[in-house]
Amino acid sequence: MRRILWAGLVVVVVLGVPPGVGQAAISPPDAGPAAAVSEVARAVAAAHASGRRVEVLSQRTAAQEVFAEPDGTFTARLHAVGPARAGETRHAAAASGGDFPPPGAGWAKVFSGKPDQAYWNGGPDGPVAKVGQCYNDGTCNGIGIARTYVQFDIRALHGATILNIPGQTSGAEFNAHEVYAPSCNGGGRDIAVDLEHVLPFGEGLTWRNQQSSFPGAIGGPRAEMHGYNASCGPAWIGWGVGDQVRYSNDVTRTDYVAFMLHANNEGEQLAWKKLDGFTLLVHYDWPPNAPSSPFISAGTKTVACSTDPTNPNYVNNAASPLTLRTVATDPDPADSLWTEFEWADRGGGRVGGANPGPLGNGSEFTAQIPAATFADGRQLSWHARSGDGRVNGPWGPQTGSGWCQVDIDNTAPAVPEVQLSASQPPSTAGSPVTFIATSGDPGVVSFRYGLTQGGGTCTTPSSVDSQQVVSFPGGQRTESASIAVTPLKAATWDLWVAAVDRADNVGACRNLRFSVLRGRGPVAQWRLDGGRDDTAVPDSSAAHAHNGTVAAGPYQWVLGRLGDALRFDGSADSYVAPGGGPAVRTDQSFSVAAWVRLDRSDGVTHAAVSQDGGTVPGFLLGYLAGSQRFAFQLNPTDAVGSAVAVPATAAPRVGAWTHLIGVYDAPAHETRLYVDGVLQGTAPVTVSWNATGGVQIGRSKSGGGYTGGWVGALDEVRVYDRVLTDVPSLEPADPADPADPNGSVPRSEIDRLATPPVEEADYPLDRDPGDISGNYRTVVLSGDASWVPGRVGGGAFHVAGAGAAATAGPAVRTSSSFTLTAVVKLETVDGGTHTAVSQDGFALQYRGDTGKWAFRLPDGTTVTAKKAPVANQWAHLAGVYDAGAGALRIYVDAALEGSASVASGTPDTTGPLVLGRGAGSEWWAGAIDEVHAYTGVPSDPQLAALSGQTDPSPPSLYSGAFERFAGDDGRHYAGPGPVPPGYHLEGVLGYAAPVAAANTQMVYSCRYSGGFFLDLSDTCADHEVLGPAGLMYSTPPPGVPTQAVYRCVVLANGDHFISNDAGCESTSDHIRNEGTLGYTRLYAPLIRFSELGGTRWTSATGGHQPGIYTAQARLGYVSMTDVGQTLYVCLDGADEYLSTAAACEGGQKLGTTGWVWPTDDLPPGAATTAPLFGCRDVDGDRFESLDRFCEGAPETGQPLGYVITEFGGNQ
């Protein structure tokens, strides 16, 4: 409650008004700018704390001050303002800068002797009000009888309640300050003054046109005389006017409340009075506002109030109480509030109510109706109003019917019908499976559903709204919804569906069991394998529908994460735009994956893979300028500025291979990004359009043009028309690969794609320190290291006390997934730690403190096997760091013996790979055999195959031959293998001489800083010796077809290669012939290559062969000179095959690849021969085989001639 005091002869009052009612000089506590409201709160708090009046500074004006009282009320002190000079008009005062009340607020006097003269605010008679018959002292000037009218501006009170508290206040008091009476004593005569309530008046008020008054004087006459002399000095006289102010404020709602003072006996001269001030004290309270935010809760359901009887709130009262909710507010911040709830039958009488409180301003009030109060079908209405203990506010809600409408529905819907959508293809992992749920209950509004793998418990965490379907004939109405779920692995799944009605009643579940097949393979796959001059970028997916080419110039084939990779320089011409149109619909679920190597993190967007829209790409996988992170970006519409991106959590590693997967899960309305198999984040998104353009590799669209050129290398780009899953499974990511057997560690598709194994080092240790992986990370023995018999092959590495074998540098990056395997025999099982294989922190070892095998990471994370070693017994150990899965595993003899969680961020180590020693003095004590190091994670079957190995690794398919290979940088390797990664077959230069032949010399494979070369010296001219390459004849033997082999050097870069051309295939100013190495036999291995999609290519020379093919099998040896039957390399579309027909049986002839023998007569130096057959697979792919039945093909093979399968003798 607040008191507002108007004071002064001329009164100007503009009270605070509720929002929307004009301009206020005195504002309610919760009105106005935030700063002003805060100032009111400050003053209230300070007054309460100090016990004294505190001014509200934000309310100060020239005409008023407002004070907060200690008891929480307010006082407004309003100053009298008006013309300072008698007779000055309102307009003159305004012109002279005087402060004047608004029109209508103020006072006026009228004289019977001057019936047509207006005296607004005293006028020409001066600023003193007068009442009664002028006392005849010679100064009356003929004025006769005087009356005074006073009115106050009460517009700011509209909406407030004028209080009427019996015994305390009528709500308002009118006071007049009497400064003169003709005597101090009336002597029993009628000297009283009356106050009447009159209608508001204007400035033209005169005696002749006085304002009408309401019947009767207010509160009786005031018979008081003040101001005659010191014994009866000036004083206030007053009346209670609460009813009058309430009438004007609430009933007629006028802008002003007006009063008239007159003598009770206007013929009595002693009743003459003069007055110089008036006050109106109003006791009022702003009523609470209508309650806001009405809600009703039943169980877990809370809904906003509906005021529409035809669309009420439906709730269940059988199982849970009903809670009515609303928020109460009051313009007075300090007021405590109560809220009255009332509920009734719709259109009927009151049923119940509640009046909770008191609570603070702005609190939520609740009323609870107990469970089982109302039966099914009862129709109710409820509303609420708030009070502050003095007055009540209006009922709410204030819209519609003015009541919240509620229908009681205590009956759950029936079990719905569920069936597979008629258009649903066979269910596969990662692809949406669509079901149709229907219910005949018209109250059903949604269906809850969930997907489980086995189990008998209804699980329905998701929901979909239903739609009403009308069936004709008959007009039957049913509720129906399409439910799309995405099973994440091949298994038997259960779909659970329950109907939900408008009261949130959930019916019983319907269960539908269905089987899910292995996820579909990629719809497009670009391996990006090629060499030097290759421009083809074929699609290796089953459909082969999106083949592309790369323009000559701004690209380079480089060593990739898997095989080769394509490097882009970011220029406008550095990209691949495969044909065949879009790879996926971007408004449906899809995934895109790629190995990326970013060579420059420069704050500019670089797109690895995208698919064109009209203006923007449907998706972009790459590096975004805004976040300066790897990211997966979707564009929900074909418009610039609509993109939704999920960035990586960390900055990219520049120059390092990183695996990215972007997933759009349409049923879940979510996009995800995985980096190196680890989920980086998700974002909600619904794609409303399908980008129908083609895929772009190395760039993306923006604003209709291309930009975002990739800077770095890309490898293994795949696009799937489904969700790639991160749910562990025994199913591999590629359907062409076999499933892992039971007992294997389940791994997700995403983990498998991010961790493909690539062999970095392979040490048979058969009395040789060489690495046969092709990386040639030869180890150097030191200390007491020696050779002993091994478990596999011809030997093993042995350490007895302080010996080791180390590479020149690291074999694997320890910050990403890697695997170490070794066959070990520990001769001493003691309390010490003995390390078999280590690299500057990680170690595959025996720990004496546990007596078990262990695998340790550089950060100290260790996994310990359950099995203890047995002294002098061979065991196969495998340590796996799976970064994507965050797991460290150890296998002993192919069995998983332990697993531990690993935090992300394992550091890279830069030290060498060491056999036989760990940190400090962790020397091995025993033998080590068959050590392998992998980047990535081999499958459990692959680890089992390594554990079960009994024979040495088979020799290279090129073994015995001198083949020439070219690297992506143009440098060469020559020898029988193993072939270094990134090198492709360039040609064959003959077969080695037999061991027992005369006039032969050994040629050695060597390496120096500039690359590989062959040399006749067993020291490789003091460079690194990789091993014997094979024998060559010193001079051509009689009767044996041979050819000379020359060593050549490229003068510009020092690259060495071998050639059968004495001119080294160039001129002497570019390439120099360094001399003859010897002579080789004119035989060449016939190699069958295969491609990921299963197609094959057979060649002895490597000519015309795309880079995506890898060596699969050796089919024997062909002659490099004419022996009667030419082998032609032919092409039918994309299908390569060999033929002895010069016309290639109607296909395209690419060239020749040697000669076969027409009969089985043994050629010189041959021990055995075999027929070669041309075959055709069930899918039409043509290939070559030594099997007459074509390895299970539907038709037997067509003979092509004979090849050598084994050499013998001394020729």
mmCIF file with all atom_site columns, N, CA and C in Angstrom, residues 980-1023:
data_model
loop_
_atom_site.group_PDB
_atom_site.id
_atom_site.type_symbol
_atom_site.label_atom_id
_atom_site.label_alt_id
_atom_site.label_comp_id
_atom_site.label_asym_id
_atom_site.label_entity_id
_atom_site.label_seq_id
_atom_site.pdbx_PDB_ins_code
_atom_site.Cartn_x
_atom_site.Cartn_y
_atom_site.Cartn_z
_atom_site.occupancy
_atom_site.B_iso_or_equiv
_atom_site.pdbx_formal_charge
_atom_site.auth_seq_id
_atom_site.auth_comp_id
_atom_site.auth_asym_id
_atom_site.auth_atom_id
_atom_site.pdbx_PDB_model_num
ATOM 1   N N  . PRO A 1 980  ? 58.984 -50.835 -52.594 1.00 0.00 ? 980  PRO A N  1
ATOM 2   C CA . PRO A 1 980  ? 58.660 -49.751 -51.655 1.00 0.00 ? 980  PRO A CA 1
ATOM 3   C C  . PRO A 1 980  ? 57.256 -49.212 -51.907 1.00 0.00 ? 980  PRO A C  1
ATOM 4   N N  . PRO A 1 981  ? 56.565 -48.778 -50.860 1.00 0.00 ? 981  PRO A N  1
ATOM 5   C CA . PRO A 1 981  ? 55.244 -48.164 -51.036 1.00 0.00 ? 981  PRO A CA 1
ATOM 6   C C  . PRO A 1 981  ? 55.324 -46.973 -51.975 1.00 0.00 ? 981  PRO A C  1
ATOM 7   N N  . GLY A 1 982  ? 54.307 -46.832 -52.816 1.00 0.00 ? 982  GLY A N  1
ATOM 8   C CA . GLY A 1 982  ? 54.254 -45.709 -53.743 1.00 0.00 ? 982  GLY A CA 1
ATOM 9   C C  . GLY A 1 982  ? 54.969 -45.937 -55.045 1.00 0.00 ? 982  GLY A C  1
ATOM 10  N N  . TYR A 1 983  ? 55.529 -47.131 -55.240 1.00 0.00 ? 983  TYR A N  1
ATOM 11  C CA . TYR A 1 983  ? 56.231 -47.434 -56.493 1.00 0.00 ? 983  TYR A CA 1
ATOM 12  C C  . TYR A 1 983  ? 55.369 -48.367 -57.337 1.00 0.00 ? 983  TYR A C  1
ATOM 13  N N  . HIS A 1 984  ? 55.346 -48.112 -58.639 1.00 0.00 ? 984  HIS A N  1
ATOM 14  C CA . HIS A 1 984  ? 54.521 -48.876 -59.564 1.00 0.00 ? 984  HIS A CA 1
ATOM 15  C C  . HIS A 1 984  ? 55.396 -49.517 -60.635 1.00 0.00 ? 984  HIS A C  1
ATOM 16  N N  . LEU A 1 985  ? 54.955 -50.711 -61.066 1.00 0.00 ? 985  LEU A N  1
ATOM 17  C CA . LEU A 1 985  ? 55.703 -51.467 -62.075 1.00 0.00 ? 985  LEU A CA 1
ATOM 18  C C  . LEU A 1 985  ? 55.807 -50.659 -63.362 1.00 0.00 ? 985  LEU A C  1
ATOM 19  N N  . GLU A 1 986  ? 57.046 -50.496 -63.797 1.00 0.00 ? 986  GLU A N  1
ATOM 20  C CA . GLU A 1 986  ? 57.298 -49.739 -65.019 1.00 0.00 ? 986  GLU A CA 1
ATOM 21  C C  . GLU A 1 986  ? 57.751 -50.650 -66.163 1.00 0.00 ? 986  GLU A C  1
ATOM 22  N N  . GLY A 1 987  ? 58.348 -51.771 -65.820 1.00 0.00 ? 987  GLY A N  1
ATOM 23  C CA . GLY A 1 987  ? 58.777 -52.686 -66.875 1.00 0.00 ? 987  GLY A CA 1
ATOM 24  C C  . GLY A 1 987  ? 59.644 -53.792 -66.303 1.00 0.00 ? 987  GLY A C  1
ATOM 25  N N  . VAL A 1 988  ? 59.810 -54.870 -67.101 1.00 0.00 ? 988  VAL A N  1
ATOM 26  C CA . VAL A 1 988  ? 60.619 -56.007 -66.694 1.00 0.00 ? 988  VAL A CA 1
ATOM 27  C C  . VAL A 1 988  ? 61.911 -56.010 -67.503 1.00 0.00 ? 988  VAL A C  1
ATOM 28  N N  . LEU A 1 989  ? 63.018 -56.366 -66.844 1.00 0.00 ? 989  LEU A N  1
ATOM 29  C CA . LEU A 1 989  ? 64.320 -56.363 -67.530 1.00 0.00 ? 989  LEU A CA 1
ATOM 30  C C  . LEU A 1 989  ? 64.964 -57.744 -67.513 1.00 0.00 ? 989  LEU A C  1
ATOM 31  N N  . GLY A 1 990  ? 64.157 -58.771 -67.344 1.00 0.00 ? 990  GLY A N  1
ATOM 32  C CA . GLY A 1 990  ? 64.677 -60.132 -67.447 1.00 0.00 ? 990  GLY A CA 1
ATOM 33  C C  . GLY A 1 990  ? 64.693 -60.849 -66.128 1.00 0.00 ? 990  GLY A C  1
ATOM 34  N N  . TYR A 1 991  ? 65.085 -62.133 -66.257 1.00 0.00 ? 991  TYR A N  1
ATOM 35  C CA . TYR A 1 991  ? 65.084 -63.013 -65.102 1.00 0.00 ? 991  TYR A CA 1
ATOM 36  C C  . TYR A 1 991  ? 66.520 -63.324 -64.724 1.00 0.00 ? 991  TYR A C  1
ATOM 37  N N  . ALA A 1 992  ? 66.746 -63.547 -63.410 1.00 0.00 ? 992  ALA A N  1
ATOM 38  C CA . ALA A 1 992  ? 68.102 -63.780 -62.915 1.00 0.00 ? 992  ALA A CA 1
ATOM 39  C C  . ALA A 1 992  ? 68.682 -65.084 -63.463 1.00 0.00 ? 992  ALA A C  1
ATOM 40  N N  . ALA A 1 993  ? 70.003 -65.129 -63.472 1.00 0.00 ? 993  ALA A N  1
ATOM 41  C CA . ALA A 1 993  ? 70.703 -66.344 -63.891 1.00 0.00 ? 993  ALA A CA 1
ATOM 42  C C  . ALA A 1 993  ? 70.587 -67.392 -62.798 1.00 0.00 ? 993  ALA A C  1
ATOM 43  N N  . PRO A 1 994  ? 70.602 -68.677 -63.130 1.00 0.00 ? 994  PRO A N  1
ATOM 44  C CA . PRO A 1 994  ? 70.513 -69.727 -62.119 1.00 0.00 ? 994  PRO A CA 1
ATOM 45  C C  . PRO A 1 994  ? 71.752 -69.745 -61.235 1.00 0.00 ? 994  PRO A C  1
ATOM 46  N N  . VAL A 1 995  ? 71.572 -70.288 -60.051 1.00 0.00 ? 995  VAL A N  1
ATOM 47  C CA . VAL A 1 995  ? 72.658 -70.284 -59.065 1.00 0.00 ? 995  VAL A CA 1
ATOM 48  C C  . VAL A 1 995  ? 73.866 -71.065 -59.552 1.00 0.00 ? 995  VAL A C  1
ATOM 49  N N  . ALA A 1 996  ? 73.625 -72.160 -60.251 1.00 0.00 ? 996  ALA A N  1
ATOM 50  C CA . ALA A 1 996  ? 74.737 -73.033 -60.647 1.00 0.00 ? 996  ALA A CA 1
ATOM 51  C C  . ALA A 1 996  ? 75.351 -72.646 -61.978 1.00 0.00 ? 996  ALA A C  1
ATOM 52  N N  . ALA A 1 997  ? 74.843 -71.587 -62.585 1.00 0.00 ? 997  ALA A N  1
ATOM 53  C CA . ALA A 1 997  ? 75.363 -71.220 -63.915 1.00 0.00 ? 997  ALA A CA 1
ATOM 54  C C  . ALA A 1 997  ? 76.755 -70.631 -63.815 1.00 0.00 ? 997  ALA A C  1
ATOM 55  N N  . ALA A 1 998  ? 77.506 -70.833 -64.900 1.00 0.00 ? 998  ALA A N  1
ATOM 56  C CA . ALA A 1 998  ? 78.853 -70.275 -64.978 1.00 0.00 ? 998  ALA A CA 1
ATOM 57  C C  . ALA A 1 998  ? 78.791 -68.824 -65.418 1.00 0.00 ? 998  ALA A C  1
ATOM 58  N N  . ASN A 1 999  ? 79.899 -68.107 -65.150 1.00 0.00 ? 999  ASN A N  1
ATOM 59  C CA . ASN A 1 999  ? 80.049 -66.716 -65.596 1.00 0.00 ? 999  ASN A CA 1
ATOM 60  C C  . ASN A 1 999  ? 78.909 -65.816 -65.070 1.00 0.00 ? 999  ASN A C  1
ATOM 61  N N  . THR A 1 1000 ? 78.630 -65.943 -63.806 1.00 0.00 ? 1000 THR A N  1
ATOM 62  C CA . THR A 1 1000 ? 77.590 -65.087 -63.195 1.00 0.00 ? 1000 THR A CA 1
ATOM 63  C C  . THR A 1 1000 ? 78.211 -64.247 -62.097 1.00 0.00 ? 1000 THR A C  1
ATOM 64  N N  . GLN A 1 1001 ? 77.536 -63.195 -61.746 1.00 0.00 ? 1001 GLN A N  1
ATOM 65  C CA . GLN A 1 1001 ? 77.966 -62.339 -60.641 1.00 0.00 ? 1001 GLN A CA 1
ATOM 66  C C  . GLN A 1 1001 ? 76.733 -61.804 -59.913 1.00 0.00 ? 1001 GLN A C  1
ATOM 67  N N  . MET A 1 1002 ? 76.860 -61.673 -58.598 1.00 0.00 ? 1002 MET A N  1
ATOM 68  C CA . MET A 1 1002 ? 75.744 -61.192 -57.787 1.00 0.00 ? 1002 MET A CA 1
ATOM 69  C C  . MET A 1 1002 ? 75.605 -59.677 -57.930 1.00 0.00 ? 1002 MET A C  1
ATOM 70  N N  . VAL A 1 1003 ? 74.373 -59.252 -58.076 1.00 0.00 ? 1003 VAL A N  1
ATOM 71  C CA . VAL A 1 1003 ? 74.049 -57.828 -58.106 1.00 0.00 ? 1003 VAL A CA 1
ATOM 72  C C  . VAL A 1 1003 ? 73.326 -57.515 -56.790 1.00 0.00 ? 1003 VAL A C  1
ATOM 73  N N  . TYR A 1 1004 ? 73.701 -56.392 -56.143 1.00 0.00 ? 1004 TYR A N  1
ATOM 74  C CA . TYR A 1 1004 ? 73.167 -56.050 -54.833 1.00 0.00 ? 1004 TYR A CA 1
ATOM 75  C C  . TYR A 1 1004 ? 72.208 -54.849 -54.930 1.00 0.00 ? 1004 TYR A C  1
ATOM 76  N N  . SER A 1 1005 ? 71.203 -54.953 -54.062 1.00 0.00 ? 1005 SER A N  1
ATOM 77  C CA . SER A 1 1005 ? 70.254 -53.843 -53.947 1.00 0.00 ? 1005 SER A CA 1
ATOM 78  C C  . SER A 1 1005 ? 70.778 -52.878 -52.894 1.00 0.00 ? 1005 SER A C  1
ATOM 79  N N  . CYS A 1 1006 ? 70.846 -51.601 -53.245 1.00 0.00 ? 1006 CYS A N  1
ATOM 80  C CA . CYS A 1 1006 ? 71.489 -50.595 -52.393 1.00 0.00 ? 1006 CYS A CA 1
ATOM 81  C C  . CYS A 1 1006 ? 70.580 -49.375 -52.225 1.00 0.00 ? 1006 CYS A C  1
ATOM 82  N N  . ARG A 1 1007 ? 70.918 -48.582 -51.206 1.00 0.00 ? 1007 ARG A N  1
ATOM 83  C CA . ARG A 1 1007 ? 70.174 -47.327 -50.997 1.00 0.00 ? 1007 ARG A CA 1
ATOM 84  C C  . ARG A 1 1007 ? 71.143 -46.258 -50.500 1.00 0.00 ? 1007 ARG A C  1
ATOM 85  N N  . TYR A 1 1008 ? 70.912 -45.061 -50.982 1.00 0.00 ? 1008 TYR A N  1
ATOM 86  C CA . TYR A 1 1008 ? 71.647 -43.907 -50.480 1.00 0.00 ? 1008 TYR A CA 1
ATOM 87  C C  . TYR A 1 1008 ? 70.658 -42.757 -50.356 1.00 0.00 ? 1008 TYR A C  1
ATOM 88  N N  . SER A 1 1009 ? 71.129 -41.595 -49.981 1.00 0.00 ? 1009 SER A N  1
ATOM 89  C CA . SER A 1 1009 ? 70.222 -40.478 -49.695 1.00 0.00 ? 1009 SER A CA 1
ATOM 90  C C  . SER A 1 1009 ? 69.379 -40.093 -50.892 1.00 0.00 ? 1009 SER A C  1
ATOM 91  N N  . GLY A 1 1010 ? 69.863 -40.381 -52.104 1.00 0.00 ? 1010 GLY A N  1
ATOM 92  C CA . GLY A 1 1010 ? 69.122 -40.001 -53.296 1.00 0.00 ? 1010 GLY A CA 1
ATOM 93  C C  . GLY A 1 1010 ? 68.170 -41.062 -53.794 1.00 0.00 ? 1010 GLY A C  1
ATOM 94  N N  . GLY A 1 1011 ? 68.128 -42.244 -53.187 1.00 0.00 ? 1011 GLY A N  1
ATOM 95  C CA . GLY A 1 1011 ? 67.208 -43.272 -53.617 1.00 0.00 ? 1011 GLY A CA 1
ATOM 96  C C  . GLY A 1 1011 ? 67.864 -44.638 -53.661 1.00 0.00 ? 1011 GLY A C  1
ATOM 97  N N  . PHE A 1 1012 ? 67.312 -45.508 -54.523 1.00 0.00 ? 1012 PHE A N  1
ATOM 98  C CA . PHE A 1 1012 ? 67.768 -46.886 -54.639 1.00 0.00 ? 1012 PHE A CA 1
ATOM 99  C C  . PHE A 1 1012 ? 68.668 -47.030 -55.870 1.00 0.00 ? 1012 PHE A C  1
ATOM 100 N N  . PHE A 1 1013 ? 69.557 -48.059 -55.824 1.00 0.00 ? 1013 PHE A N  1
ATOM 101 C CA . PHE A 1 1013 ? 70.324 -48.390 -57.019 1.00 0.00 ? 1013 PHE A CA 1
ATOM 102 C C  . PHE A 1 1013 ? 70.830 -49.824 -56.890 1.00 0.00 ? 1013 PHE A C  1
ATOM 103 N N  . LEU A 1 1014 ? 71.269 -50.395 -58.008 1.00 0.00 ? 1014 LEU A N  1
ATOM 104 C CA . LEU A 1 1014 ? 71.897 -51.718 -58.032 1.00 0.00 ? 1014 LEU A CA 1
ATOM 105 C C  . LEU A 1 1014 ? 73.394 -51.551 -58.207 1.00 0.00 ? 1014 LEU A C  1
ATOM 106 N N  . ASP A 1 1015 ? 74.143 -52.486 -57.597 1.00 0.00 ? 1015 ASP A N  1
ATOM 107 C CA . ASP A 1 1015 ? 75.596 -52.371 -57.677 1.00 0.00 ? 1015 ASP A CA 1
ATOM 108 C C  . ASP A 1 1015 ? 76.199 -53.773 -57.637 1.00 0.00 ? 1015 ASP A C  1
ATOM 109 N N  . LEU A 1 1016 ? 77.364 -53.900 -58.259 1.00 0.00 ? 1016 LEU A N  1
ATOM 110 C CA . LEU A 1 1016 ? 78.056 -55.190 -58.277 1.00 0.00 ? 1016 LEU A CA 1
ATOM 111 C C  . LEU A 1 1016 ? 78.890 -55.412 -57.018 1.00 0.00 ? 1016 LEU A C  1
ATOM 112 N N  . SER A 1 1017 ? 79.064 -54.361 -56.215 1.00 0.00 ? 1017 SER A N  1
ATOM 113 C CA . SER A 1 1017 ? 79.860 -54.469 -54.996 1.00 0.00 ? 1017 SER A CA 1
ATOM 114 C C  . SER A 1 1017 ? 78.977 -54.872 -53.838 1.00 0.00 ? 1017 SER A C  1
ATOM 115 N N  . ASP A 1 1018 ? 79.484 -55.811 -53.001 1.00 0.00 ? 1018 ASP A N  1
ATOM 116 C CA . ASP A 1 1018 ? 78.689 -56.231 -51.840 1.00 0.00 ? 1018 ASP A CA 1
ATOM 117 C C  . ASP A 1 1018 ? 78.705 -55.179 -50.740 1.00 0.00 ? 1018 ASP A C  1
ATOM 118 N N  . THR A 1 1019 ? 79.446 -54.095 -50.939 1.00 0.00 ? 1019 THR A N  1
ATOM 119 C CA . THR A 1 1019 ? 79.421 -52.978 -49.988 1.00 0.00 ? 1019 THR A CA 1
ATOM 120 C C  . THR A 1 1019 ? 78.585 -51.813 -50.501 1.00 0.00 ? 1019 THR A C  1
ATOM 121 N N  . CYS A 1 1020 ? 78.038 -51.991 -51.711 1.00 0.00 ? 1020 CYS A N  1
ATOM 122 C CA . CYS A 1 1020 ? 77.243 -50.914 -52.322 1.00 0.00 ? 1020 CYS A CA 1
ATOM 123 C C  . CYS A 1 1020 ? 78.009 -49.596 -52.360 1.00 0.00 ? 1020 CYS A C  1
ATOM 124 N N  . ALA A 1 1021 ? 79.308 -49.714 -52.612 1.00 0.00 ? 1021 ALA A N  1
ATOM 125 C CA . ALA A 1 1021 ? 80.168 -48.520 -52.675 1.00 0.00 ? 1021 ALA A CA 1
ATOM 126 C C  . ALA A 1 1021 ? 80.042 -47.701 -51.400 1.00 0.00 ? 1021 ALA A C  1
ATOM 127 N N  . ASP A 1 1022 ? 80.025 -48.415 -50.277 1.00 0.00 ? 1022 ASP A N  1
ATOM 128 C CA . ASP A 1 1022 ? 79.955 -47.819 -48.942 1.00 0.00 ? 1022 ASP A CA 1
ATOM 129 C C  . ASP A 1 1022 ? 78.622 -47.128 -48.655 1.00 0.00 ? 1022 ASP A C  1
ATOM 130 N N  . HIS A 1 1023 ? 77.602 -47.557 -49.339 1.00 0.00 ? 1023 HIS A N  1
ATOM 131 C CA . HIS A 1 1023 ? 76.253 -47.104 -49.010 1.00 0.00 ? 1023 HIS A CA 1
ATOM 132 C C  . HIS A 1 1023 ? 75.486 -48.250 -48.361 1.00 0.00 ? 1023 HIS A C  1
#
